[in-house]
Amino acid sequence: QFGGSVYLHRFTLSRALKPGESPYRALLETMELTNTRLTLQLINDNNKVRLLLELYRLQGNITRVKINELKPLKPRYEVPDVLVREPPTEPLSLLSQDENGVVLSLGAEAQRVIVSARPFRLDIVEGRDVLMSLNSRGLLAFEHLRMRKDTSQTEQDGETEGDPANQAEDEKEDGMWEETFKSHTDSKPNGPSAISLDFSLPGVEHVYGIPEHADTLRLKTTDNGDPYRLYNLDVFQYELYNPMALYGAVPVMLAHSAQRTTGIFWLNAAETWVDISSNTAGKTVFGKMLDYVQGSSETPQTDVRWISESGIIDVFLMLGPTAKDVFAQYASLTGTQSFPPLTAVGYHQCRWNYNDQEDVKAVDAGFDEHDIPYDFIWLDIEHTDGKRYFTWDPHKFASPKEMLQGIMDKKRKMVAIVDPHIKVDNNYKIHNEIRSRGYYIKNKDGGDYEGWCWPGSAGYPDFTREDMRAWWASMFAYDQYEGTMENLYTWNDMNEPSVFNGPEVTMHKDAMHGAWEHRDLHNIYGFYVQMATAEGLVQRSGGVERPFVLTRAFFAGSQRYGAVWTGDNAAEWDHLKISIPMCLSLGLVGISFCGADVGGFFKSPSAELLVRWYQTGAYQPFFRAHAHLDTPRREPWLFGPENTALIREAVRQRYTLLPYWYQQFYHAHRTGEPIMRPLWVEYPQDPATFALDDEFLIGRDLLVHPVTEEGSRGVTAYLPGKDEVWFDVHTFQKHNGAQNLYIPVTMSSIPVFQRGGSIIPRKLRVRRSSSCMEHDPYTLFVALNPQRTAEGELYEDDGHTFNYEKKEFLHRRLSFVNNALSSVNLAPDATFTTQSWIERIVLLGARKPSRVSMKTADGPENQLEFDYDSSTSVLTLRKPGMNAGADWTVNFE
């Protein structure tokens, strides 16, 4: 990618704007304050263009700042459909005002907003601490819409370097109204429309988020290179450790220090760049109202600058103060991770492509023959009739229902791909319908936009239209999408959108979605495709069944519609390593259901790499193997019996842990907290965790340090928490926290630790799919820490419908305190009957009791048999036998 935009001109100008005195000042006499918002005009003293600032205090410690032109020539794009509702406001009150600015109260904890007038600047302070400053480096820029050839206003908005009057007229015009890249021309009918704003974060040295990039978890400074780019693209063989744009864009950044976590959500769907610089903040002149804030030459500071090609500035400042507060704040704006069917949390087997129905049948049988569980088998584009989606190849997949029934008989499921590019073919029902209804995106001249993709010449449905999305959803009905059954789910690929003959393999920016240019909304196209598809799967079941939809392109809010994967990776060790920070970054911005193609999509993995990838993928939220059409087959049993056994063991570990994984998905759905999370989220004051991205937590209680080095003989894992103890889940060996632990490894090793003070349910009877294990019994693993109560949960529902929303589920709190282990109901108003029971309880770090007894709510006290291994301090209770939904207490004497 090209050091910024393909259309370089305006953005290099915008980025060339250097920190300094802002040309903008606040016109305090225009201020209006109602109970819920402040409005104020800003003026650019260079060109006299006025902007309108709106400031809102939102519920839950969020401040919203909007800046738009006061009187734009025509409306500028504001992103719809991403926020789950209009965010509720809280009262703002004026504390003081003079000719230099105003101070407003943000209610809680002495938080205030200080608006300085000349130059315009906005500071959010709490007590004596500045939490965040806007335009403190003077990088606010707003290219106002103007008439072409209006020479009085052609200078760049906000440009301060040099006298614009001295520039030649053609220089000012160059690239503003038309640009070319290779053979492509962007007509830019609205001229330059870029926006920019800087944010300063005192006390912060670590920032995260803004996926999708193949880079470290902790974002790097961009002073000496390209900015992080957010522009959804179909990237062929992407580079690692690079700020280049990939398939998705979530314009959310988290900032963390030992004192506080905050977030910035820049709600803009146009091409966006983020520059990050870090320096030591010196004393700053805050004006009269900030004189009491003490600067310190030692204070670290991170400065962030956002630039977008069009739209408005609409930014949500999420003020924490904890990481979990920020997750809740972001979830209140864009929603939480959709709650998947339990089967989708199992293992997925995919390649481009399984050849025909016989091939599908043979692969399915291979899993049974080799005793490896799986839940979903996938079909890529070759299953269709000539890349016409919603169809089946009449020769290779002549009887899809028969195939689906065969899979259903084994309690398994299938995913088939449905991409958003539609073959231009007058004999293809889908194309004819979209064309006749006028649902295709248009080119700049008003005709249907056509590009080249898998089917050849293709049209692109305008998913930004609600009527188009409703029609698309209706196409998934069983009587419309022939050959489908309830165990067929969907995968949306190529939805950036990918246009093989377009600029950077995507759509021309001057294509039209109704009144809006593609440039205004490019990054939400994929979001809308997944939204419409998920809605189709819900509707086909009459609103009963939870959907499963995987998407490649995504935006803020995509978590509401399904899962995401990291795209076309390669069978290389560095790609295995990068899957960890890539998924961690997605989780931090709400997208918990993330994974990478196990084994790598391009190229062929060695047996060692494939095994290590299965071991890693088994502990990531979305667990799917996938491979390119041109690669040799790599089903798990094709690498010799030793490697088959190693892969089988990794997949089986996933299945034993499904109750815990499912509980984490339920928790993410309820709270917005990530499932796979960086250590600093749970250990926010331990700087040793702040940049770690080769290990991670699943929920609070499992720590995983996968082996990602070729030929590894050992790994060093950091075990956090000075008061913590951690138990190796395989050997039950106990280790203290706050140490770097060297772990010798063999090919069978997957270093995983359970936190002392936790209780994790597992199902140890692994069967061929998760559905086959539905009624199986639980084993509870109770990891003790003498410093604290051990706690855990048990969550169960029917695994596939929305009935959990009607309180049809079981949710129990498990706790071990004062030598008693008990199960109590966390949701007394919920009802769900389970056939599963507790068949074993394993206590780690236990002493040997003289007697163990159990009492249920309605039964007599029973003495329980137990085994105690003094060499490992493991106490095992066999067959306690109580129903998983019952109240019970086990006493240890």
PDB file of N, CA and C in Angstrom, residues 772-815:
ATOM      1  N   CYS A 772     -23.604 -34.044  20.428  1.00  0.00           N
ATOM      2  CA  CYS A 772     -23.638 -35.396  20.995  1.00  0.00           C
ATOM      3  C   CYS A 772     -23.316 -35.390  22.490  1.00  0.00           C
ATOM      4  N   MET A 773     -22.718 -34.278  22.979  1.00  0.00           N
ATOM      5  CA  MET A 773     -22.293 -34.190  24.383  1.00  0.00           C
ATOM      6  C   MET A 773     -23.300 -33.431  25.244  1.00  0.00           C
ATOM      7  N   GLU A 774     -24.450 -33.079  24.640  1.00  0.00           N
ATOM      8  CA  GLU A 774     -25.390 -32.155  25.295  1.00  0.00           C
ATOM      9  C   GLU A 774     -25.755 -32.586  26.717  1.00  0.00           C
ATOM     10  N   HIS A 775     -26.057 -33.866  26.902  1.00  0.00           N
ATOM     11  CA  HIS A 775     -26.562 -34.320  28.204  1.00  0.00           C
ATOM     12  C   HIS A 775     -25.473 -34.964  29.060  1.00  0.00           C
ATOM     13  N   ASP A 776     -24.233 -34.858  28.600  1.00  0.00           N
ATOM     14  CA  ASP A 776     -23.153 -35.510  29.333  1.00  0.00           C
ATOM     15  C   ASP A 776     -22.872 -34.827  30.670  1.00  0.00           C
ATOM     16  N   PRO A 777     -22.255 -35.572  31.581  1.00  0.00           N
ATOM     17  CA  PRO A 777     -21.982 -35.019  32.908  1.00  0.00           C
ATOM     18  C   PRO A 777     -20.773 -34.082  32.930  1.00  0.00           C
ATOM     19  N   TYR A 778     -20.707 -33.303  33.999  1.00  0.00           N
ATOM     20  CA  TYR A 778     -19.623 -32.345  34.195  1.00  0.00           C
ATOM     21  C   TYR A 778     -18.592 -32.872  35.184  1.00  0.00           C
ATOM     22  N   THR A 779     -17.363 -32.430  34.986  1.00  0.00           N
ATOM     23  CA  THR A 779     -16.330 -32.523  36.015  1.00  0.00           C
ATOM     24  C   THR A 779     -15.958 -31.099  36.401  1.00  0.00           C
ATOM     25  N   LEU A 780     -15.950 -30.813  37.696  1.00  0.00           N
ATOM     26  CA  LEU A 780     -15.576 -29.477  38.170  1.00  0.00           C
ATOM     27  C   LEU A 780     -14.120 -29.489  38.610  1.00  0.00           C
ATOM     28  N   PHE A 781     -13.331 -28.571  38.062  1.00  0.00           N
ATOM     29  CA  PHE A 781     -11.938 -28.416  38.482  1.00  0.00           C
ATOM     30  C   PHE A 781     -11.849 -27.191  39.387  1.00  0.00           C
ATOM     31  N   VAL A 782     -11.578 -27.441  40.656  1.00  0.00           N
ATOM     32  CA  VAL A 782     -11.550 -26.389  41.675  1.00  0.00           C
ATOM     33  C   VAL A 782     -10.086 -26.113  42.010  1.00  0.00           C
ATOM     34  N   ALA A 783      -9.577 -24.963  41.589  1.00  0.00           N
ATOM     35  CA  ALA A 783      -8.176 -24.603  41.855  1.00  0.00           C
ATOM     36  C   ALA A 783      -8.150 -23.687  43.074  1.00  0.00           C
ATOM     37  N   LEU A 784      -7.486 -24.141  44.118  1.00  0.00           N
ATOM     38  CA  LEU A 784      -7.542 -23.418  45.392  1.00  0.00           C
ATOM     39  C   LEU A 784      -6.393 -22.430  45.532  1.00  0.00           C
ATOM     40  N   ASN A 785      -6.713 -21.310  46.161  1.00  0.00           N
ATOM     41  CA  ASN A 785      -5.711 -20.343  46.586  1.00  0.00           C
ATOM     42  C   ASN A 785      -6.060 -20.000  48.022  1.00  0.00           C
ATOM     43  N   PRO A 786      -5.159 -20.316  48.976  1.00  0.00           N
ATOM     44  CA  PRO A 786      -5.499 -20.108  50.388  1.00  0.00           C
ATOM     45  C   PRO A 786      -5.854 -18.653  50.710  1.00  0.00           C
ATOM     46  N   GLN A 787      -5.444 -17.710  49.813  1.00  0.00           N
ATOM     47  CA  GLN A 787      -5.693 -16.282  50.067  1.00  0.00           C
ATOM     48  C   GLN A 787      -7.143 -15.881  49.796  1.00  0.00           C
ATOM     49  N   ARG A 788      -7.886 -16.703  49.061  1.00  0.00           N
ATOM     50  CA  ARG A 788      -9.200 -16.203  48.621  1.00  0.00           C
ATOM     51  C   ARG A 788     -10.186 -17.335  48.377  1.00  0.00           C
ATOM     52  N   THR A 789     -11.446 -16.945  48.308  1.00  0.00           N
ATOM     53  CA  THR A 789     -12.515 -17.865  47.918  1.00  0.00           C
ATOM     54  C   THR A 789     -12.300 -18.307  46.476  1.00  0.00           C
ATOM     55  N   ALA A 790     -12.542 -19.586  46.208  1.00  0.00           N
ATOM     56  CA  ALA A 790     -12.536 -20.049  44.809  1.00  0.00           C
ATOM     57  C   ALA A 790     -13.948 -19.896  44.262  1.00  0.00           C
ATOM     58  N   GLU A 791     -14.050 -19.317  43.063  1.00  0.00           N
ATOM     59  CA  GLU A 791     -15.362 -19.076  42.472  1.00  0.00           C
ATOM     60  C   GLU A 791     -15.390 -19.459  41.007  1.00  0.00           C
ATOM     61  N   GLY A 792     -16.564 -19.858  40.557  1.00  0.00           N
ATOM     62  CA  GLY A 792     -16.756 -20.140  39.148  1.00  0.00           C
ATOM     63  C   GLY A 792     -18.234 -20.124  38.837  1.00  0.00           C
ATOM     64  N   GLU A 793     -18.554 -20.437  37.589  1.00  0.00           N
ATOM     65  CA  GLU A 793     -19.951 -20.438  37.176  1.00  0.00           C
ATOM     66  C   GLU A 793     -20.237 -21.682  36.341  1.00  0.00           C
ATOM     67  N   LEU A 794     -21.511 -21.995  36.257  1.00  0.00           N
ATOM     68  CA  LEU A 794     -21.966 -23.041  35.351  1.00  0.00           C
ATOM     69  C   LEU A 794     -23.161 -22.454  34.601  1.00  0.00           C
ATOM     70  N   TYR A 795     -23.037 -22.364  33.282  1.00  0.00           N
ATOM     71  CA  TYR A 795     -24.128 -21.811  32.461  1.00  0.00           C
ATOM     72  C   TYR A 795     -24.555 -22.867  31.456  1.00  0.00           C
ATOM     73  N   GLU A 796     -25.878 -23.025  31.310  1.00  0.00           N
ATOM     74  CA  GLU A 796     -26.378 -23.974  30.319  1.00  0.00           C
ATOM     75  C   GLU A 796     -27.718 -23.477  29.795  1.00  0.00           C
ATOM     76  N   ASP A 797     -27.926 -23.643  28.491  1.00  0.00           N
ATOM     77  CA  ASP A 797     -29.249 -23.408  27.908  1.00  0.00           C
ATOM     78  C   ASP A 797     -29.426 -24.432  26.794  1.00  0.00           C
ATOM     79  N   ASP A 798     -30.403 -24.218  25.899  1.00  0.00           N
ATOM     80  CA  ASP A 798     -30.627 -25.245  24.870  1.00  0.00           C
ATOM     81  C   ASP A 798     -29.565 -25.223  23.778  1.00  0.00           C
ATOM     82  N   GLY A 799     -28.692 -24.213  23.790  1.00  0.00           N
ATOM     83  CA  GLY A 799     -27.534 -24.208  22.900  1.00  0.00           C
ATOM     84  C   GLY A 799     -27.777 -23.657  21.507  1.00  0.00           C
ATOM     85  N   HIS A 800     -29.034 -23.311  21.158  1.00  0.00           N
ATOM     86  CA  HIS A 800     -29.226 -22.899  19.765  1.00  0.00           C
ATOM     87  C   HIS A 800     -30.349 -21.897  19.527  1.00  0.00           C
ATOM     88  N   THR A 801     -31.285 -21.709  20.460  1.00  0.00           N
ATOM     89  CA  THR A 801     -32.378 -20.761  20.210  1.00  0.00           C
ATOM     90  C   THR A 801     -32.158 -19.468  20.998  1.00  0.00           C
ATOM     91  N   PHE A 802     -33.092 -18.524  20.787  1.00  0.00           N
ATOM     92  CA  PHE A 802     -33.088 -17.270  21.550  1.00  0.00           C
ATOM     93  C   PHE A 802     -33.877 -17.402  22.855  1.00  0.00           C
ATOM     94  N   ASN A 803     -34.239 -18.634  23.240  1.00  0.00           N
ATOM     95  CA  ASN A 803     -35.054 -18.798  24.451  1.00  0.00           C
ATOM     96  C   ASN A 803     -34.340 -18.324  25.711  1.00  0.00           C
ATOM     97  N   TYR A 804     -33.021 -18.234  25.654  1.00  0.00           N
ATOM     98  CA  TYR A 804     -32.301 -17.713  26.835  1.00  0.00           C
ATOM     99  C   TYR A 804     -32.748 -16.281  27.145  1.00  0.00           C
ATOM    100  N   GLU A 805     -33.207 -15.556  26.086  1.00  0.00           N
ATOM    101  CA  GLU A 805     -33.690 -14.193  26.308  1.00  0.00           C
ATOM    102  C   GLU A 805     -35.027 -14.201  27.059  1.00  0.00           C
ATOM    103  N   LYS A 806     -35.691 -15.366  27.052  1.00  0.00           N
ATOM    104  CA  LYS A 806     -36.955 -15.504  27.792  1.00  0.00           C
ATOM    105  C   LYS A 806     -36.716 -16.219  29.116  1.00  0.00           C
ATOM    106  N   LYS A 807     -35.499 -16.115  29.613  1.00  0.00           N
ATOM    107  CA  LYS A 807     -35.134 -16.677  30.924  1.00  0.00           C
ATOM    108  C   LYS A 807     -35.185 -18.205  30.942  1.00  0.00           C
ATOM    109  N   GLU A 808     -34.912 -18.821  29.785  1.00  0.00           N
ATOM    110  CA  GLU A 808     -34.825 -20.287  29.771  1.00  0.00           C
ATOM    111  C   GLU A 808     -33.354 -20.671  29.738  1.00  0.00           C
ATOM    112  N   PHE A 809     -32.740 -20.654  30.897  1.00  0.00           N
ATOM    113  CA  PHE A 809     -31.339 -21.057  31.029  1.00  0.00           C
ATOM    114  C   PHE A 809     -31.069 -21.391  32.485  1.00  0.00           C
ATOM    115  N   LEU A 810     -29.909 -21.982  32.682  1.00  0.00           N
ATOM    116  CA  LEU A 810     -29.459 -22.332  34.024  1.00  0.00           C
ATOM    117  C   LEU A 810     -28.136 -21.587  34.243  1.00  0.00           C
ATOM    118  N   HIS A 811     -28.044 -20.846  35.334  1.00  0.00           N
ATOM    119  CA  HIS A 811     -26.814 -20.089  35.607  1.00  0.00           C
ATOM    120  C   HIS A 811     -26.535 -20.190  37.101  1.00  0.00           C
ATOM    121  N   ARG A 812     -25.429 -20.873  37.422  1.00  0.00           N
ATOM    122  CA  ARG A 812     -25.142 -21.151  38.832  1.00  0.00           C
ATOM    123  C   ARG A 812     -23.787 -20.595  39.230  1.00  0.00           C
ATOM    124  N   ARG A 813     -23.742 -20.179  40.497  1.00  0.00           N
ATOM    125  CA  ARG A 813     -22.475 -19.750  41.077  1.00  0.00           C
ATOM    126  C   ARG A 813     -21.898 -20.893  41.877  1.00  0.00           C
ATOM    127  N   LEU A 814     -20.657 -21.261  41.575  1.00  0.00           N
ATOM    128  CA  LEU A 814     -19.928 -22.294  42.323  1.00  0.00           C
ATOM    129  C   LEU A 814     -18.918 -21.588  43.208  1.00  0.00           C
ATOM    130  N   SER A 815     -18.850 -21.953  44.469  1.00  0.00           N
ATOM    131  CA  SER A 815     -17.839 -21.316  45.319  1.00  0.00           C
ATOM    132  C   SER A 815     -17.309 -22.290  46.358  1.00  0.00           C
TER     133      SER A 815
END
